Amino acid sequence: MAVTPDSQTRRRRSARSAGTTNGRKPKIGGTVEVSKQDLKALVDALRHARDGETNVRLSEKSGAMGDVAKAFNQLTERREGLTRELGRLSKVIGREGRMTERAHLRGAKGSWAESVESVNTMIEDLVRPTVEVARVLDAVADGDLSQKMSLTIEGRPVRGEFRRIGTTVNAMLDQLSSFAAEVTRVAREVGTEGVLGGQARVRGVSGIWRELTDNVNFMANNLTTQVRNIADVTTAVANGDLSKKITVDVKGEVRELKNTINTMVD
């Protein structure tokens, strides 16, 4: 029986509506039928993925739904890979202190690569102040009080908590340096140069720094009083005046010296 052009057209339309064209896959832009079961599985998987569940996969099959399932599974694998990498970084950097670790996601492109880069940039920005603090504290431990925390990173001023930490550390170093300089000056004047009456003056100190400064000054004042009293008595003895005695309240070896001189005067 002859086939008319109209009947051929109807057959082609019927084949497209069935999802095939002479046994081949439908052309792009054609209509694809999806079963309710496949659609429900896709929606359920999307909801599970949306809620953060892991190991969500679709069964891969032939046809258009197979392509959808494959793409969905690749997407979830990429998401889970990023989640695992962030968990690894949390452990190795936050707990183990391995500051040189960075995020890596194989095959990452587009926004995935941007996310990885953003994480690494954040880690870099967090690590730098920590490394800087460690550098300064190492210098302090070695007796070098000249080091300071940099308040800029690549020419940009640090802000927020990083700036507060840097300012605090630098202020601590200034106080340490000032305290050390004053203690050294008083010790040199009293112990080496014989200049009595010196007192340490450190501006803006409080707490333990104030206590240390006061203790140094108390020691210097006691030493000055004792030495001057002994000097007055021995000078009087040298001038033939035996009426003077050492009256300063002293302890230890200085007390023995006091008793010896007073006995000599008696």
mmCIF file of C-alpha atoms in Angstrom:
data_model
loop_
_atom_site.group_PDB
_atom_site.id
_atom_site.type_symbol
_atom_site.label_atom_id
_atom_site.label_comp_id
_atom_site.label_asym_id
_atom_site.label_seq_id
_atom_site.Cartn_x
_atom_site.Cartn_y
_atom_site.Cartn_z
ATOM 1 C CA MET A 1 0.000 0.000 0.000
ATOM 2 C CA ALA A 2 1.342 3.411 -0.915
ATOM 3 C CA VAL A 3 2.288 5.745 1.933
ATOM 4 C CA THR A 4 1.095 9.275 1.528
ATOM 5 C CA PRO A 5 3.112 12.299 2.765
ATOM 6 C CA ASP A 6 0.451 12.994 5.399
ATOM 7 C CA SER A 7 0.741 9.497 6.866
ATOM 8 C CA GLN A 8 4.575 9.818 7.011
ATOM 9 C CA THR A 9 4.270 13.097 8.894
ATOM 10 C CA ARG A 10 1.892 11.533 11.399
ATOM 11 C CA ARG A 11 4.292 8.632 11.962
ATOM 12 C CA ARG A 12 7.231 10.977 12.619
ATOM 13 C CA ARG A 13 5.189 12.988 15.107
ATOM 14 C CA SER A 14 4.070 9.775 16.793
ATOM 15 C CA ALA A 15 7.701 8.615 17.067
ATOM 16 C CA ARG A 16 8.793 11.930 18.615
ATOM 17 C CA SER A 17 5.976 11.831 21.160
ATOM 18 C CA ALA A 18 7.087 8.312 22.153
ATOM 19 C CA GLY A 19 10.642 9.569 22.767
ATOM 20 C CA THR A 20 12.328 7.805 19.825
ATOM 21 C CA THR A 21 13.049 8.452 16.186
ATOM 22 C CA ASN A 22 13.685 5.258 14.285
ATOM 23 C CA GLY A 23 15.306 3.704 17.387
ATOM 24 C CA ARG A 24 17.611 6.681 18.047
ATOM 25 C CA LYS A 25 17.637 9.087 21.015
ATOM 26 C CA PRO A 26 15.403 12.101 20.586
ATOM 27 C CA LYS A 27 16.981 15.238 19.284
ATOM 28 C CA ILE A 28 17.741 18.098 21.666
ATOM 29 C CA GLY A 29 14.601 20.099 22.178
ATOM 30 C CA GLY A 30 12.386 17.072 21.760
ATOM 31 C CA THR A 31 9.893 15.787 24.293
ATOM 32 C CA VAL A 32 11.012 13.175 26.842
ATOM 33 C CA GLU A 33 8.583 11.218 28.936
ATOM 34 C CA VAL A 34 9.530 10.756 32.617
ATOM 35 C CA SER A 35 7.784 8.224 34.786
ATOM 36 C CA LYS A 36 6.252 9.307 38.059
ATOM 37 C CA GLN A 37 8.584 6.929 39.878
ATOM 38 C CA ASP A 38 11.701 8.514 38.363
ATOM 39 C CA LEU A 39 10.399 12.019 39.029
ATOM 40 C CA LYS A 40 9.603 11.172 42.649
ATOM 41 C CA ALA A 41 13.075 9.676 43.134
ATOM 42 C CA LEU A 42 14.660 12.846 41.731
ATOM 43 C CA VAL A 43 12.583 15.159 43.935
ATOM 44 C CA ASP A 44 13.316 13.068 47.044
ATOM 45 C CA ALA A 45 17.036 13.070 46.284
ATOM 46 C CA LEU A 46 17.043 16.840 45.790
ATOM 47 C CA ARG A 47 15.264 17.344 49.099
ATOM 48 C CA HIS A 48 17.736 15.097 50.938
ATOM 49 C CA ALA A 49 20.651 16.944 49.356
ATOM 50 C CA ARG A 50 19.054 20.281 50.254
ATOM 51 C CA ASP A 51 18.836 19.181 53.897
ATOM 52 C CA GLY A 52 22.538 18.338 53.976
ATOM 53 C CA GLU A 53 22.269 14.562 53.908
ATOM 54 C CA THR A 54 25.258 12.677 52.560
ATOM 55 C CA ASN A 55 25.486 9.613 50.339
ATOM 56 C CA VAL A 56 22.409 10.673 48.370
ATOM 57 C CA ARG A 57 22.543 9.018 44.960
ATOM 58 C CA LEU A 58 20.217 8.287 42.063
ATOM 59 C CA SER A 59 20.259 4.973 40.242
ATOM 60 C CA GLU A 60 21.852 5.535 36.869
ATOM 61 C CA LYS A 61 19.993 4.124 33.898
ATOM 62 C CA SER A 62 19.802 4.626 30.155
ATOM 63 C CA GLY A 63 18.106 7.494 28.443
ATOM 64 C CA ALA A 64 17.561 11.080 29.497
ATOM 65 C CA MET A 65 16.893 10.241 33.164
ATOM 66 C CA GLY A 66 20.192 8.397 33.201
ATOM 67 C CA ASP A 67 21.935 11.614 32.169
ATOM 68 C CA VAL A 68 20.073 13.500 34.899
ATOM 69 C CA ALA A 69 21.004 10.879 37.500
ATOM 70 C CA LYS A 70 24.666 10.957 36.455
ATOM 71 C CA ALA A 71 24.823 14.759 36.656
ATOM 72 C CA PHE A 72 23.064 14.746 40.044
ATOM 73 C CA ASN A 73 25.436 12.119 41.435
ATOM 74 C CA GLN A 74 28.455 14.092 40.226
ATOM 75 C CA LEU A 75 27.063 17.205 41.882
ATOM 76 C CA THR A 76 26.541 15.473 45.228
ATOM 77 C CA GLU A 77 29.992 13.876 45.053
ATOM 78 C CA ARG A 78 31.562 17.287 44.478
ATOM 79 C CA ARG A 79 29.595 18.744 47.392
ATOM 80 C CA GLU A 80 30.580 15.887 49.688
ATOM 81 C CA GLY A 81 34.198 16.209 48.575
ATOM 82 C CA LEU A 82 34.209 19.855 49.627
ATOM 83 C CA THR A 83 32.584 18.945 52.951
ATOM 84 C CA ARG A 84 35.243 16.306 53.642
ATOM 85 C CA GLU A 85 38.016 18.727 52.718
ATOM 86 C CA LEU A 86 36.690 21.387 55.083
ATOM 87 C CA GLY A 87 36.488 18.791 57.852
ATOM 88 C CA ARG A 88 40.079 17.759 57.176
ATOM 89 C CA LEU A 89 41.267 21.364 57.336
ATOM 90 C CA SER A 90 39.396 21.899 60.595
ATOM 91 C CA LYS A 91 41.349 19.024 62.116
ATOM 92 C CA VAL A 92 44.835 19.578 60.724
ATOM 93 C CA ILE A 93 44.845 23.361 61.192
ATOM 94 C CA GLY A 94 42.562 23.910 64.169
ATOM 95 C CA ARG A 95 43.663 20.923 66.255
ATOM 96 C CA GLU A 96 47.037 19.808 64.950
ATOM 97 C CA GLY A 97 48.375 23.302 64.244
ATOM 98 C CA ARG A 98 49.599 22.532 60.719
ATOM 99 C CA MET A 99 49.342 26.085 59.452
ATOM 100 C CA THR A 100 50.630 25.366 55.946
ATOM 101 C CA GLU A 101 47.708 23.113 54.968
ATOM 102 C CA ARG A 102 45.288 24.388 52.332
ATOM 103 C CA ALA A 103 42.068 23.173 50.721
ATOM 104 C CA HIS A 104 42.205 21.132 47.514
ATOM 105 C CA LEU A 105 39.261 19.877 45.463
ATOM 106 C CA ARG A 106 40.166 17.810 42.426
ATOM 107 C CA GLY A 107 38.562 18.952 39.213
ATOM 108 C CA ALA A 108 37.001 22.040 40.797
ATOM 109 C CA LYS A 109 35.856 24.680 38.315
ATOM 110 C CA GLY A 110 33.726 27.779 38.356
ATOM 111 C CA SER A 111 32.075 28.519 41.689
ATOM 112 C CA TRP A 112 33.584 25.347 43.191
ATOM 113 C CA ALA A 113 37.073 26.658 42.493
ATOM 114 C CA GLU A 114 36.039 30.077 43.815
ATOM 115 C CA SER A 115 34.786 28.484 47.044
ATOM 116 C CA VAL A 116 38.072 26.627 47.535
ATOM 117 C CA GLU A 117 40.031 29.803 46.825
ATOM 118 C CA SER A 118 37.889 31.767 49.293
ATOM 119 C CA VAL A 119 38.516 29.167 52.006
ATOM 120 C CA ASN A 120 42.261 29.253 51.371
ATOM 121 C CA THR A 121 42.291 33.050 51.409
ATOM 122 C CA MET A 122 40.452 33.061 54.733
ATOM 123 C CA ILE A 123 42.920 30.532 56.167
ATOM 124 C CA GLU A 124 45.826 32.653 54.947
ATOM 125 C CA ASP A 125 44.364 35.772 56.552
ATOM 126 C CA LEU A 126 43.794 33.907 59.828
ATOM 127 C CA VAL A 127 47.192 32.232 59.872
ATOM 128 C CA ARG A 128 49.295 35.322 59.200
ATOM 129 C CA PRO A 129 48.515 37.133 62.480
ATOM 130 C CA THR A 130 49.059 33.880 64.386
ATOM 131 C CA VAL A 131 52.435 33.358 62.750
ATOM 132 C CA GLU A 132 53.292 37.000 63.391
ATOM 133 C CA VAL A 133 52.463 36.682 67.096
ATOM 134 C CA ALA A 134 54.586 33.526 67.305
ATOM 135 C CA ARG A 135 57.499 35.317 65.632
ATOM 136 C CA VAL A 136 57.364 38.210 68.088
ATOM 137 C CA LEU A 137 57.003 35.946 71.136
ATOM 138 C CA ASP A 138 59.955 33.847 69.975
ATOM 139 C CA ALA A 139 62.012 37.030 69.790
ATOM 140 C CA VAL A 140 60.907 38.033 73.308
ATOM 141 C CA ALA A 141 61.834 34.583 74.612
ATOM 142 C CA ASP A 142 65.304 35.109 73.118
ATOM 143 C CA GLY A 143 65.606 38.485 74.854
ATOM 144 C CA ASP A 144 64.954 40.595 71.758
ATOM 145 C CA LEU A 145 62.422 43.295 72.630
ATOM 146 C CA SER A 146 62.910 45.261 69.425
ATOM 147 C CA GLN A 147 60.485 43.203 67.334
ATOM 148 C CA LYS A 148 56.939 44.415 66.711
ATOM 149 C CA MET A 149 53.852 42.929 65.116
ATOM 150 C CA SER A 150 53.144 44.337 61.697
ATOM 151 C CA LEU A 151 49.756 46.045 61.535
ATOM 152 C CA THR A 152 49.590 45.756 57.757
ATOM 153 C CA ILE A 153 49.326 42.759 55.428
ATOM 154 C CA GLU A 154 50.454 43.265 51.849
ATOM 155 C CA GLY A 155 50.092 47.005 52.286
ATOM 156 C CA ARG A 156 46.586 46.759 53.744
ATOM 157 C CA PRO A 157 45.991 47.706 57.396
ATOM 158 C CA VAL A 158 44.687 44.892 59.564
ATOM 159 C CA ARG A 159 41.298 45.453 61.154
ATOM 160 C CA GLY A 160 39.036 44.205 63.912
ATOM 161 C CA GLU A 161 40.361 41.608 66.334
ATOM 162 C CA PHE A 162 43.606 41.245 64.402
ATOM 163 C CA ARG A 163 44.375 44.920 64.902
ATOM 164 C CA ARG A 164 43.433 44.706 68.582
ATOM 165 C CA ILE A 165 45.754 41.724 69.083
ATOM 166 C CA GLY A 166 48.591 43.450 67.248
ATOM 167 C CA THR A 167 48.144 46.678 69.192
ATOM 168 C CA THR A 168 48.031 44.786 72.504
ATOM 169 C CA VAL A 169 51.151 42.762 71.737
ATOM 170 C CA ASN A 170 53.044 45.876 70.650
ATOM 171 C CA ALA A 171 51.951 47.738 73.799
ATOM 172 C CA MET A 172 53.174 44.795 75.881
ATOM 173 C CA LEU A 173 56.526 44.944 74.113
ATOM 174 C CA ASP A 174 56.771 48.683 74.744
ATOM 175 C CA GLN A 175 56.154 48.135 78.457
ATOM 176 C CA LEU A 176 58.637 45.281 78.604
ATOM 177 C CA SER A 177 61.249 47.341 76.819
ATOM 178 C CA SER A 178 60.646 50.371 79.031
ATOM 179 C CA PHE A 179 60.722 48.264 82.195
ATOM 180 C CA ALA A 180 63.915 46.482 81.156
ATOM 181 C CA ALA A 181 65.581 49.787 80.282
ATOM 182 C CA GLU A 182 64.660 51.369 83.622
ATOM 183 C CA VAL A 183 65.742 48.363 85.681
ATOM 184 C CA THR A 184 69.024 48.262 83.785
ATOM 185 C CA ARG A 185 69.550 51.994 84.375
ATOM 186 C CA VAL A 186 68.883 51.777 88.119
ATOM 187 C CA ALA A 187 71.058 48.681 88.495
ATOM 188 C CA ARG A 188 73.899 50.360 86.603
ATOM 189 C CA GLU A 189 73.658 53.605 88.581
ATOM 190 C CA VAL A 190 73.486 51.922 91.981
ATOM 191 C CA GLY A 191 75.577 48.827 91.439
ATOM 192 C CA THR A 192 78.215 49.999 88.971
ATOM 193 C CA GLU A 193 78.429 53.786 89.117
ATOM 194 C CA GLY A 194 77.692 54.098 92.838
ATOM 195 C CA VAL A 195 75.005 56.720 92.268
ATOM 196 C CA LEU A 196 72.477 56.159 95.030
ATOM 197 C CA GLY A 197 68.861 57.281 95.145
ATOM 198 C CA GLY A 198 67.926 56.192 91.636
ATOM 199 C CA GLN A 199 64.349 55.107 90.988
ATOM 200 C CA ALA A 200 62.774 53.311 88.041
ATOM 201 C CA ARG A 201 60.051 55.259 86.256
ATOM 202 C CA VAL A 202 57.856 53.350 83.815
ATOM 203 C CA ARG A 203 54.843 55.166 82.398
ATOM 204 C CA GLY A 204 51.410 53.637 82.134
ATOM 205 C CA VAL A 205 52.213 50.407 83.968
ATOM 206 C CA SER A 206 49.668 48.503 86.038
ATOM 207 C CA GLY A 207 49.201 45.087 87.570
ATOM 208 C CA ILE A 208 52.309 42.929 87.699
ATOM 209 C CA TRP A 209 54.357 45.559 85.855
ATOM 210 C CA ARG A 210 53.535 48.077 88.563
ATOM 211 C CA GLU A 211 54.454 45.559 91.255
ATOM 212 C CA LEU A 212 57.776 44.779 89.595
ATOM 213 C CA THR A 213 58.593 48.468 89.251
ATOM 214 C CA ASP A 214 57.693 49.121 92.896
ATOM 215 C CA ASN A 215 59.814 46.163 94.037
ATOM 216 C CA VAL A 216 62.826 47.413 92.094
ATOM 217 C CA ASN A 217 62.398 50.883 93.572
ATOM 218 C CA PHE A 218 61.937 49.458 97.080
ATOM 219 C CA MET A 219 65.144 47.466 96.720
ATOM 220 C CA ALA A 220 67.049 50.482 95.395
ATOM 221 C CA ASN A 221 65.698 52.705 98.188
ATOM 222 C CA ASN A 222 66.624 50.186 100.908
ATOM 223 C CA LEU A 223 70.102 49.776 99.495
ATOM 224 C CA THR A 224 70.537 53.544 99.320
ATOM 225 C CA THR A 225 69.398 54.034 102.934
ATOM 226 C CA GLN A 226 71.644 51.254 104.254
ATOM 227 C CA VAL A 227 74.750 52.328 102.366
ATOM 228 C CA ARG A 228 74.323 55.997 103.313
ATOM 229 C CA ASN A 229 73.826 55.164 106.999
ATOM 230 C CA ILE A 230 76.909 52.956 107.028
ATOM 231 C CA ALA A 231 78.862 55.623 105.134
ATOM 232 C CA ASP A 232 77.844 58.322 107.652
ATOM 233 C CA VAL A 233 79.007 56.235 110.626
ATOM 234 C CA THR A 234 82.280 55.092 109.084
ATOM 235 C CA THR A 235 83.037 58.660 107.972
ATOM 236 C CA ALA A 236 82.400 59.898 111.525
ATOM 237 C CA VAL A 237 84.690 57.189 112.930
ATOM 238 C CA ALA A 238 87.367 58.180 110.446
ATOM 239 C CA ASN A 239 87.045 61.765 111.717
ATOM 240 C CA GLY A 240 87.356 60.632 115.349
ATOM 241 C CA ASP A 241 83.649 60.853 116.169
ATOM 242 C CA LEU A 242 82.592 57.645 117.938
ATOM 243 C CA SER A 243 79.170 58.879 118.985
ATOM 244 C CA LYS A 244 77.318 57.712 115.909
ATOM 245 C CA LYS A 245 75.892 54.269 115.308
ATOM 246 C CA ILE A 246 74.168 52.503 112.450
ATOM 247 C CA THR A 247 70.448 52.642 113.122
ATOM 248 C CA VAL A 248 68.949 51.467 109.855
ATOM 249 C CA ASP A 249 66.852 48.296 110.052
ATOM 250 C CA VAL A 250 68.701 45.608 108.098
ATOM 251 C CA LYS A 251 68.849 41.842 107.782
ATOM 252 C CA GLY A 252 71.249 39.112 106.739
ATOM 253 C CA GLU A 253 74.860 39.964 105.967
ATOM 254 C CA VAL A 254 74.195 43.689 106.153
ATOM 255 C CA ARG A 255 72.948 43.157 109.715
ATOM 256 C CA GLU A 256 76.221 41.407 110.557
ATOM 257 C CA LEU A 257 78.113 44.364 109.100
ATOM 258 C CA LYS A 258 75.953 46.745 111.148
ATOM 259 C CA ASN A 259 76.652 44.841 114.380
ATOM 260 C CA THR A 260 80.388 44.703 113.663
ATOM 261 C CA ILE A 261 80.648 48.455 113.090
ATOM 262 C CA ASN A 262 78.490 49.306 116.109
ATOM 263 C CA THR A 263 80.602 46.998 118.300
ATOM 264 C CA MET A 264 83.732 48.674 117.006
ATOM 265 C CA VAL A 265 82.314 52.090 117.889
ATOM 266 C CA ASP A 266 81.419 50.908 121.386
#
